[in-house]
mmCIF file of C-alpha atoms in Angstrom:
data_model
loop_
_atom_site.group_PDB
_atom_site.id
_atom_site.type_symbol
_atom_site.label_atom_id
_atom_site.label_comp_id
_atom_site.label_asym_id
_atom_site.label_seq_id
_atom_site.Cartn_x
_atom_site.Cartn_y
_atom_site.Cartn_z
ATOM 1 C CA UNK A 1 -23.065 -19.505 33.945
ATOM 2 C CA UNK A 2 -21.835 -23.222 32.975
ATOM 3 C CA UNK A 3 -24.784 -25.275 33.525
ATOM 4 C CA UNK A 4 -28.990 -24.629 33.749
ATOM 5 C CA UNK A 5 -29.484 -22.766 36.713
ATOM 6 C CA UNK A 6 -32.542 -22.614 38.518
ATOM 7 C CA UNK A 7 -34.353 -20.163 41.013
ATOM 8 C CA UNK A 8 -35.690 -20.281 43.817
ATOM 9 C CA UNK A 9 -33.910 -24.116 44.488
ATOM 10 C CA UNK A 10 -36.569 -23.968 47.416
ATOM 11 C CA UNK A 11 -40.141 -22.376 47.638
ATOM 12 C CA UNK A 12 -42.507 -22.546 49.799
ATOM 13 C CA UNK A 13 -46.097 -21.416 49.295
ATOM 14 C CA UNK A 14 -49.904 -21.382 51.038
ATOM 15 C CA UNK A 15 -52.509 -23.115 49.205
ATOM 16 C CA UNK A 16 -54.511 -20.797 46.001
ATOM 17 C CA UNK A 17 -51.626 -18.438 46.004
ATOM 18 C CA UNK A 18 -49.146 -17.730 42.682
ATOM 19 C CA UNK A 19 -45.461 -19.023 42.125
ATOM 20 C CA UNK A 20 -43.190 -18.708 39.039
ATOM 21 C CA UNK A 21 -40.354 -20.544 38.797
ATOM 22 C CA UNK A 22 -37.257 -19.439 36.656
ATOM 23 C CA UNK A 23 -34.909 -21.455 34.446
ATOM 24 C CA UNK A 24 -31.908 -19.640 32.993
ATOM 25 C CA UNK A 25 -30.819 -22.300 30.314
ATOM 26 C CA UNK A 26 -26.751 -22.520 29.367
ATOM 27 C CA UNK A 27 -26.235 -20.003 27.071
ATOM 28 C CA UNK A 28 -26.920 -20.660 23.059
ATOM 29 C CA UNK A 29 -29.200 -23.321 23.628
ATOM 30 C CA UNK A 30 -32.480 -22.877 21.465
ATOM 31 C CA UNK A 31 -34.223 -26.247 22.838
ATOM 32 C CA UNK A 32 -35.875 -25.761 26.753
ATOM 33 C CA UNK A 33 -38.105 -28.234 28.214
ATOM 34 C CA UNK A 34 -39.498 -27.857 31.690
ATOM 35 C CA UNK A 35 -40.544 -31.541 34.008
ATOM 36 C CA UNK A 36 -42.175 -32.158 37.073
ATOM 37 C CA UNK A 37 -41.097 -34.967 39.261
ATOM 38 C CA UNK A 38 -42.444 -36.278 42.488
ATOM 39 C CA UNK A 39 -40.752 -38.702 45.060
ATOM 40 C CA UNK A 40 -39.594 -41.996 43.784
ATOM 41 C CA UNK A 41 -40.949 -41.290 40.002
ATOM 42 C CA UNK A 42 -39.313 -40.536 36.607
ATOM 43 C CA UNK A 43 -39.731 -36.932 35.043
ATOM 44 C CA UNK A 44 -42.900 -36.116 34.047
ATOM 45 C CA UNK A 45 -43.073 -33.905 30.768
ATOM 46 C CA UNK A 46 -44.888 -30.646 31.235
ATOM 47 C CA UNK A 47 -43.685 -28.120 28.199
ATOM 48 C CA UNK A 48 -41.209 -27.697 25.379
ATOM 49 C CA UNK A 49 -39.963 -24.863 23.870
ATOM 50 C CA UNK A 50 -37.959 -24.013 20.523
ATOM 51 C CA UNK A 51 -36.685 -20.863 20.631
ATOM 52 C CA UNK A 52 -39.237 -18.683 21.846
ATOM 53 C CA UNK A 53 -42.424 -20.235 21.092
ATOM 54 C CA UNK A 54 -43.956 -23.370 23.296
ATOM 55 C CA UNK A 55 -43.447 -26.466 20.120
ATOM 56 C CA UNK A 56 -45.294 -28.911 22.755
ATOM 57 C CA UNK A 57 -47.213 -27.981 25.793
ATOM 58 C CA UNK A 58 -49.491 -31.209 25.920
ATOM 59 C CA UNK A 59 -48.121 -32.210 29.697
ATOM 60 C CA UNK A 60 -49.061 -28.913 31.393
ATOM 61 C CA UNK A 61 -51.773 -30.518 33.216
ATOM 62 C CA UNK A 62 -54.695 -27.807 33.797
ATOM 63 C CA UNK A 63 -54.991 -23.915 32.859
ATOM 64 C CA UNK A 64 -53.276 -23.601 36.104
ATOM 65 C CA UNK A 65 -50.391 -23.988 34.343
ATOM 66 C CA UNK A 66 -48.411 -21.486 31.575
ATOM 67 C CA UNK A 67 -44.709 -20.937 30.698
ATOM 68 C CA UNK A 68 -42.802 -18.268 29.146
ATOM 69 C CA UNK A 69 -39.331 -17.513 27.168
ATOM 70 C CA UNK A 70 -40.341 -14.390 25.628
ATOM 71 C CA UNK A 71 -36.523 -13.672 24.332
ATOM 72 C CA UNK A 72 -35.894 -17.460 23.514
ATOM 73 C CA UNK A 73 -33.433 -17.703 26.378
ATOM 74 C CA UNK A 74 -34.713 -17.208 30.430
ATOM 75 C CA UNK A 75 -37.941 -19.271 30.648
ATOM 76 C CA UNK A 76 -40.781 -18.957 33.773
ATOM 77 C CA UNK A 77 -42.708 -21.774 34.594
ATOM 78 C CA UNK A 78 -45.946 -19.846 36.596
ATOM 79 C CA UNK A 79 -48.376 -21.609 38.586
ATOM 80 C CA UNK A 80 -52.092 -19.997 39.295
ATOM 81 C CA UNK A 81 -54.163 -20.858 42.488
ATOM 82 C CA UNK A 82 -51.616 -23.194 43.524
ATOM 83 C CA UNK A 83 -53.021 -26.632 45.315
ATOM 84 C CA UNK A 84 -51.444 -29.571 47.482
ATOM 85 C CA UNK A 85 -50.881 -31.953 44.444
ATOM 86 C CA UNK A 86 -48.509 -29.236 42.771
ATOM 87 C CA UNK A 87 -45.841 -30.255 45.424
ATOM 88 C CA UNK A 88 -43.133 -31.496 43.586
ATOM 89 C CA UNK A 89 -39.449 -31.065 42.421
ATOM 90 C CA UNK A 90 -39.498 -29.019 39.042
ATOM 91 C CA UNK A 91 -36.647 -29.245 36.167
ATOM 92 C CA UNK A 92 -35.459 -27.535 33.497
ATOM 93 C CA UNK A 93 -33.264 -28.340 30.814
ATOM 94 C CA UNK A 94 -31.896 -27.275 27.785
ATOM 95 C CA UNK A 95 -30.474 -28.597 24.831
ATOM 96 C CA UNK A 96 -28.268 -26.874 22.017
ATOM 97 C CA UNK A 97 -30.518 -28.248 19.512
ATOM 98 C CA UNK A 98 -33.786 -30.603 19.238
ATOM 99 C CA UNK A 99 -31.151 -33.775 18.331
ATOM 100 C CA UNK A 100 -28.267 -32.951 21.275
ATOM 101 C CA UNK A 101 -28.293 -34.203 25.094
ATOM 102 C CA UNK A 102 -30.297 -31.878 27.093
ATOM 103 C CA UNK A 103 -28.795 -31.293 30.599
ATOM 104 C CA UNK A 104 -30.913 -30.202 33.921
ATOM 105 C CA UNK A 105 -30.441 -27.773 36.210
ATOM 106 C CA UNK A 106 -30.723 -28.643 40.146
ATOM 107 C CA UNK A 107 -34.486 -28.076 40.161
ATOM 108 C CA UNK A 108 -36.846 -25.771 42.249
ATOM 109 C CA UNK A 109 -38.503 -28.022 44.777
ATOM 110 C CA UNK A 110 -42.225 -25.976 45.551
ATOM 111 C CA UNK A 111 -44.200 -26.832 48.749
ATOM 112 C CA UNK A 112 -47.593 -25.852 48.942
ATOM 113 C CA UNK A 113 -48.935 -26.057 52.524
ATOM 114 C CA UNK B 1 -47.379 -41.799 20.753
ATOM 115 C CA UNK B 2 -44.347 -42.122 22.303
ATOM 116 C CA UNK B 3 -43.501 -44.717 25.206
ATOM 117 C CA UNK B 4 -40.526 -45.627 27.489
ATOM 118 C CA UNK B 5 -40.655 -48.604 29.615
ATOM 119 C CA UNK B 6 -37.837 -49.487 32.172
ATOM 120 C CA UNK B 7 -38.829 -52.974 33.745
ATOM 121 C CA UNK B 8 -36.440 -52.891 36.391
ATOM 122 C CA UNK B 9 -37.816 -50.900 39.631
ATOM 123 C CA UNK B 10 -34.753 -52.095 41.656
ATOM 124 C CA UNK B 11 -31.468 -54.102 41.271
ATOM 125 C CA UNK B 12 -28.713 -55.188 43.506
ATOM 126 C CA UNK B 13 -25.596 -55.427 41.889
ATOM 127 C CA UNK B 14 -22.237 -56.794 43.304
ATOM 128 C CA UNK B 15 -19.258 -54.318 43.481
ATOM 129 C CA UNK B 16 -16.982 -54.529 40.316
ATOM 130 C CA UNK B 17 -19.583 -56.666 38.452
ATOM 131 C CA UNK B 18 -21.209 -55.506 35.251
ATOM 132 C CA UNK B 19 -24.735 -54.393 35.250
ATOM 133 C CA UNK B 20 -27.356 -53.953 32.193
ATOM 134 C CA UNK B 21 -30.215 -51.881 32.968
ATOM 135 C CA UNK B 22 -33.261 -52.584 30.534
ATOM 136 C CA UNK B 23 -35.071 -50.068 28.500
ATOM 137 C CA UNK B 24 -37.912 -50.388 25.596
ATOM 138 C CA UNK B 25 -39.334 -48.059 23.806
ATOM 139 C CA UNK B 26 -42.286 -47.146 21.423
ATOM 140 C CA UNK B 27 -42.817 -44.340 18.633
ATOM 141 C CA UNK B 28 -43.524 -44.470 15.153
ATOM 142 C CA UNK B 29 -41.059 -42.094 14.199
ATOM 143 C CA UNK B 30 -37.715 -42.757 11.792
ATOM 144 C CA UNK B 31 -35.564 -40.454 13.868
ATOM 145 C CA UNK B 32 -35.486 -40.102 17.179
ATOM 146 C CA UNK B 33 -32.877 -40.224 20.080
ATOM 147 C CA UNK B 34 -32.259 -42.214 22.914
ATOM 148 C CA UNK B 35 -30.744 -41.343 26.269
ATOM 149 C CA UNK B 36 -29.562 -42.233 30.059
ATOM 150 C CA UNK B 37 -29.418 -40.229 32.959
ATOM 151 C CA UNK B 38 -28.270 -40.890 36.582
ATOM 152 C CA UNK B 39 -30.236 -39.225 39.646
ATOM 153 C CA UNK B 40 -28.370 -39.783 42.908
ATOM 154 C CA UNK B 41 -30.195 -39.132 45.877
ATOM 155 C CA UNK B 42 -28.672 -35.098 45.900
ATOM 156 C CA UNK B 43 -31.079 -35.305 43.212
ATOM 157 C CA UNK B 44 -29.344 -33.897 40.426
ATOM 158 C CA UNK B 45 -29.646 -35.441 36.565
ATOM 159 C CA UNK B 46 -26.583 -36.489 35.391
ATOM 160 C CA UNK B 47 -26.382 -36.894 31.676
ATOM 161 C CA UNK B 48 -24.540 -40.468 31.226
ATOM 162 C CA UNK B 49 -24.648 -41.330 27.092
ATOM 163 C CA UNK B 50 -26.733 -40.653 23.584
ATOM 164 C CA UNK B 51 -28.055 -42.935 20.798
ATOM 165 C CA UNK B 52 -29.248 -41.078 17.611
ATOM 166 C CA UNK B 53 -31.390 -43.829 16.071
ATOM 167 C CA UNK B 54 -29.615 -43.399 12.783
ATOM 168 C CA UNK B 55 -26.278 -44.203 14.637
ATOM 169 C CA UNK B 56 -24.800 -47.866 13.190
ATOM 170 C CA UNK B 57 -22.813 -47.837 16.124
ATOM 171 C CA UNK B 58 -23.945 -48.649 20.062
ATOM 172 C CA UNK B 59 -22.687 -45.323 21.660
ATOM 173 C CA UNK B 60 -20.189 -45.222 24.606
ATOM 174 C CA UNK B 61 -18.600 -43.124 27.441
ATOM 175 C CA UNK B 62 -16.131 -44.575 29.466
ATOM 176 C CA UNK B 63 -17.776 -47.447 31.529
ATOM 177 C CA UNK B 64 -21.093 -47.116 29.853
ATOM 178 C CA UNK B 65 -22.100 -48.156 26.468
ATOM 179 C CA UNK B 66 -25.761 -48.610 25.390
ATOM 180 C CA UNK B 67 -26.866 -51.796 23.672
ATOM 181 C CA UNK B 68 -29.159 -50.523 20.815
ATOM 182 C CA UNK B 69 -31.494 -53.006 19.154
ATOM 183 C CA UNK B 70 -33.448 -50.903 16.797
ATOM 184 C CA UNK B 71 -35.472 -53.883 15.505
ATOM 185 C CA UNK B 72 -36.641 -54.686 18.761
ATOM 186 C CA UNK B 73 -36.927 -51.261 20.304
ATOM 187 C CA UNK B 74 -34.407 -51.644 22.974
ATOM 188 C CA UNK B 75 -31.897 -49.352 24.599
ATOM 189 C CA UNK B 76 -30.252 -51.042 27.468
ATOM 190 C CA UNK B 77 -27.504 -49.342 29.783
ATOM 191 C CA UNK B 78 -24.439 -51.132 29.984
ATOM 192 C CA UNK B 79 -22.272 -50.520 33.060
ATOM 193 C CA UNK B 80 -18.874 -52.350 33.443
ATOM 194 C CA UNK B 81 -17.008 -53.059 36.235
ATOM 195 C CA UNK B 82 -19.479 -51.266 38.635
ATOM 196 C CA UNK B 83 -18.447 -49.035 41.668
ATOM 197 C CA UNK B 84 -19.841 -48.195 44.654
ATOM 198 C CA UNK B 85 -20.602 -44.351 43.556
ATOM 199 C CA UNK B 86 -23.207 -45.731 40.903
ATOM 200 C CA UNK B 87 -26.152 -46.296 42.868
ATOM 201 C CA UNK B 88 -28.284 -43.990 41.812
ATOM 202 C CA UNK B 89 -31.863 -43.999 40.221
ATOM 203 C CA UNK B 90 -30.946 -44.210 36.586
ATOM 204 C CA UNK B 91 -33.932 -42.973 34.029
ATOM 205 C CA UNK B 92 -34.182 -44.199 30.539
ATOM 206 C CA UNK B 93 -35.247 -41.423 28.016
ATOM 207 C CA UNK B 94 -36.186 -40.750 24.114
ATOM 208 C CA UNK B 95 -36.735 -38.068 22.030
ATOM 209 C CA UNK B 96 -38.615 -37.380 18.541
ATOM 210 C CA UNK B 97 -40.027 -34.212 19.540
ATOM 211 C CA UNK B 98 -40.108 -33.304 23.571
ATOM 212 C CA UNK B 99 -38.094 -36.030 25.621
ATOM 213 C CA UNK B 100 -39.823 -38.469 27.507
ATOM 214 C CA UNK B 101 -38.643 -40.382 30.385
ATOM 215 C CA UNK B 102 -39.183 -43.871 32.078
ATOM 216 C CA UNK B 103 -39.992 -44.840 35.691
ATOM 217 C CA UNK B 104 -36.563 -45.474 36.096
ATOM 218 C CA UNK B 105 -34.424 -48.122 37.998
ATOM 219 C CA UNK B 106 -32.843 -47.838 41.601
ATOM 220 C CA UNK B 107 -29.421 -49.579 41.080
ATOM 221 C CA UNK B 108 -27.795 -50.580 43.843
ATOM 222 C CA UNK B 109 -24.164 -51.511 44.102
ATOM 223 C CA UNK B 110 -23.077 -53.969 47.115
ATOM 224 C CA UNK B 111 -19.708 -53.422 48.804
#
C-alpha cells in the first residue's frame, strides 16, 4: 500500500489477556518507530527500529512490553498480561531513513476492560 | 537527553490571521532534525514540514514555514493566512536518534 497501515484499527481486550498489534510500514523504509498516545497528550515514544534490530527500546515501559520486525519490514508491537492503563491509541511510523519525515499510520486504538 | 517543550496548550486564532505556534527544544547533539505534525480530531498525524539542523535555510511548505533559531533552540510553526480547516492539535517533534514529541498545542481557528 501507499501509506503505514495498521491492524486491528480497533481492539478490544479483557484484563491479563495477550494482544499484538501490527504495523506494515510503506514499503522501502528501513526506519520504524512505534508510540503510544492517550487522550489529549502528545506521542509517547515506546521503540525504534533500524532495519531489523530494535536501535532504541528505552520507552517500552515494563517487560510487558516487546516488539518485533524479524524481516526489517512488518513490525508487531505484543502486549503480555494486558492491564487498564495500557488503554490507549498506538502508532506506527516509518521513515525512509533515520534523517527523512516519518509518517503514521491511523493507529490501533486497544481497550482493555 | 533529549527534550521538546511546546508552551502553548491552547490558542484561538482569528480566521485569515497568521499564527506562530512555539516550540523549544533540548539535546546535545550536532545533528538532529526538527519536525511538525497536525492531529485533527479523526486523529490521524499529518506530516506538515522538516528542519535538518544543518539546514541555513528556515524550511517551508506552502502556508507553513518554520522559524529556526538554532542558537536559542527554537522551532516555531509559522502558519499564514489561517483557515478554518487548521484547527487541529499540532505536535512539535525532534529527532537525533528515535523522534520525540511535545505536548502539543490545540489551535483553534475562529470563523
Amino acid at each position: 500500500g501507499a501509506g503505514v497501515s495498521q491492524t486491528p484499527s480497533n481492539k478490544v481486550t479483557e484484563k491479563g489477556k495477550y494482544v499484538e498489534l501490527r504495523c506494515d510500514p510503506i514499503s522501502g523504509h528501513t526506519a520504524l518507530y512505534w508510540y503510544r498516545q492517550s487522550l489529549g497528550q502528545g506521542p509517547e515514544f515506546l521503540i525504534y527500529f533500524q532495519g531489523t534490530g530494535a536501535a532504541d527500546d528505552s520507552g517500552l515501559p515494563n517487560d510487558r512490553f516487546f516488539a518485533v520486525r524479524p524481516e526489517g519490514s512488518v513490525s508487531t508491537l505484543k502486549i503480555q498480561r494486558t492491564e487498564r492503563g495500557d488503554s490507549a491509541v498506538y502508532l506506527c511510523a516509518s521513515s525512509l531513513q533515520p534523517n527523512t519525515e516519518a509518517f503514521f499510520g491511523q493507529g490501533t486504538r486497544l481497550t482493555v476492560v | 537527553a533529549q527534550k521538546i517543550t511546546q508552551t502553548q496548550p491552547g490558542m484561538f486564532v482569528q480566521e485569515k490571521e497568521a499564527v506562530t505556534l512555539d516550540c523549544t527544544y533540548d539535546t546535545s547533539d550536532q545533528s538532529y532534525g526538527l519536525f511538525w505534525y497536525k492531529q485533527p480530531s479523526s486523529g490521524e498525524m499529518i506530516f506538515l514540514i522538516y528542519q535538518g539542523s544543518y539546514d541555513e535555510q528556515n524550511a517551508t511548505e506552502g502556508r507553513y514555514s518554520l522559524n529556526f533559531q538554532k542558537a536559542r533552540k527554537s522551532a516555531n510553526l509559522v502558519i499564514s493566512a489561517s483557515q478554518l480547516g487548521d484547527s487541529a492539535m499540532y505536535f512539535c517533534a525532534m529527532r537525533d536518534d528515535k523522534i520525540i514529541f511535545g505536548k502539543g498545542t490545540r489551535l483553534h481557528i475562529l470563523p
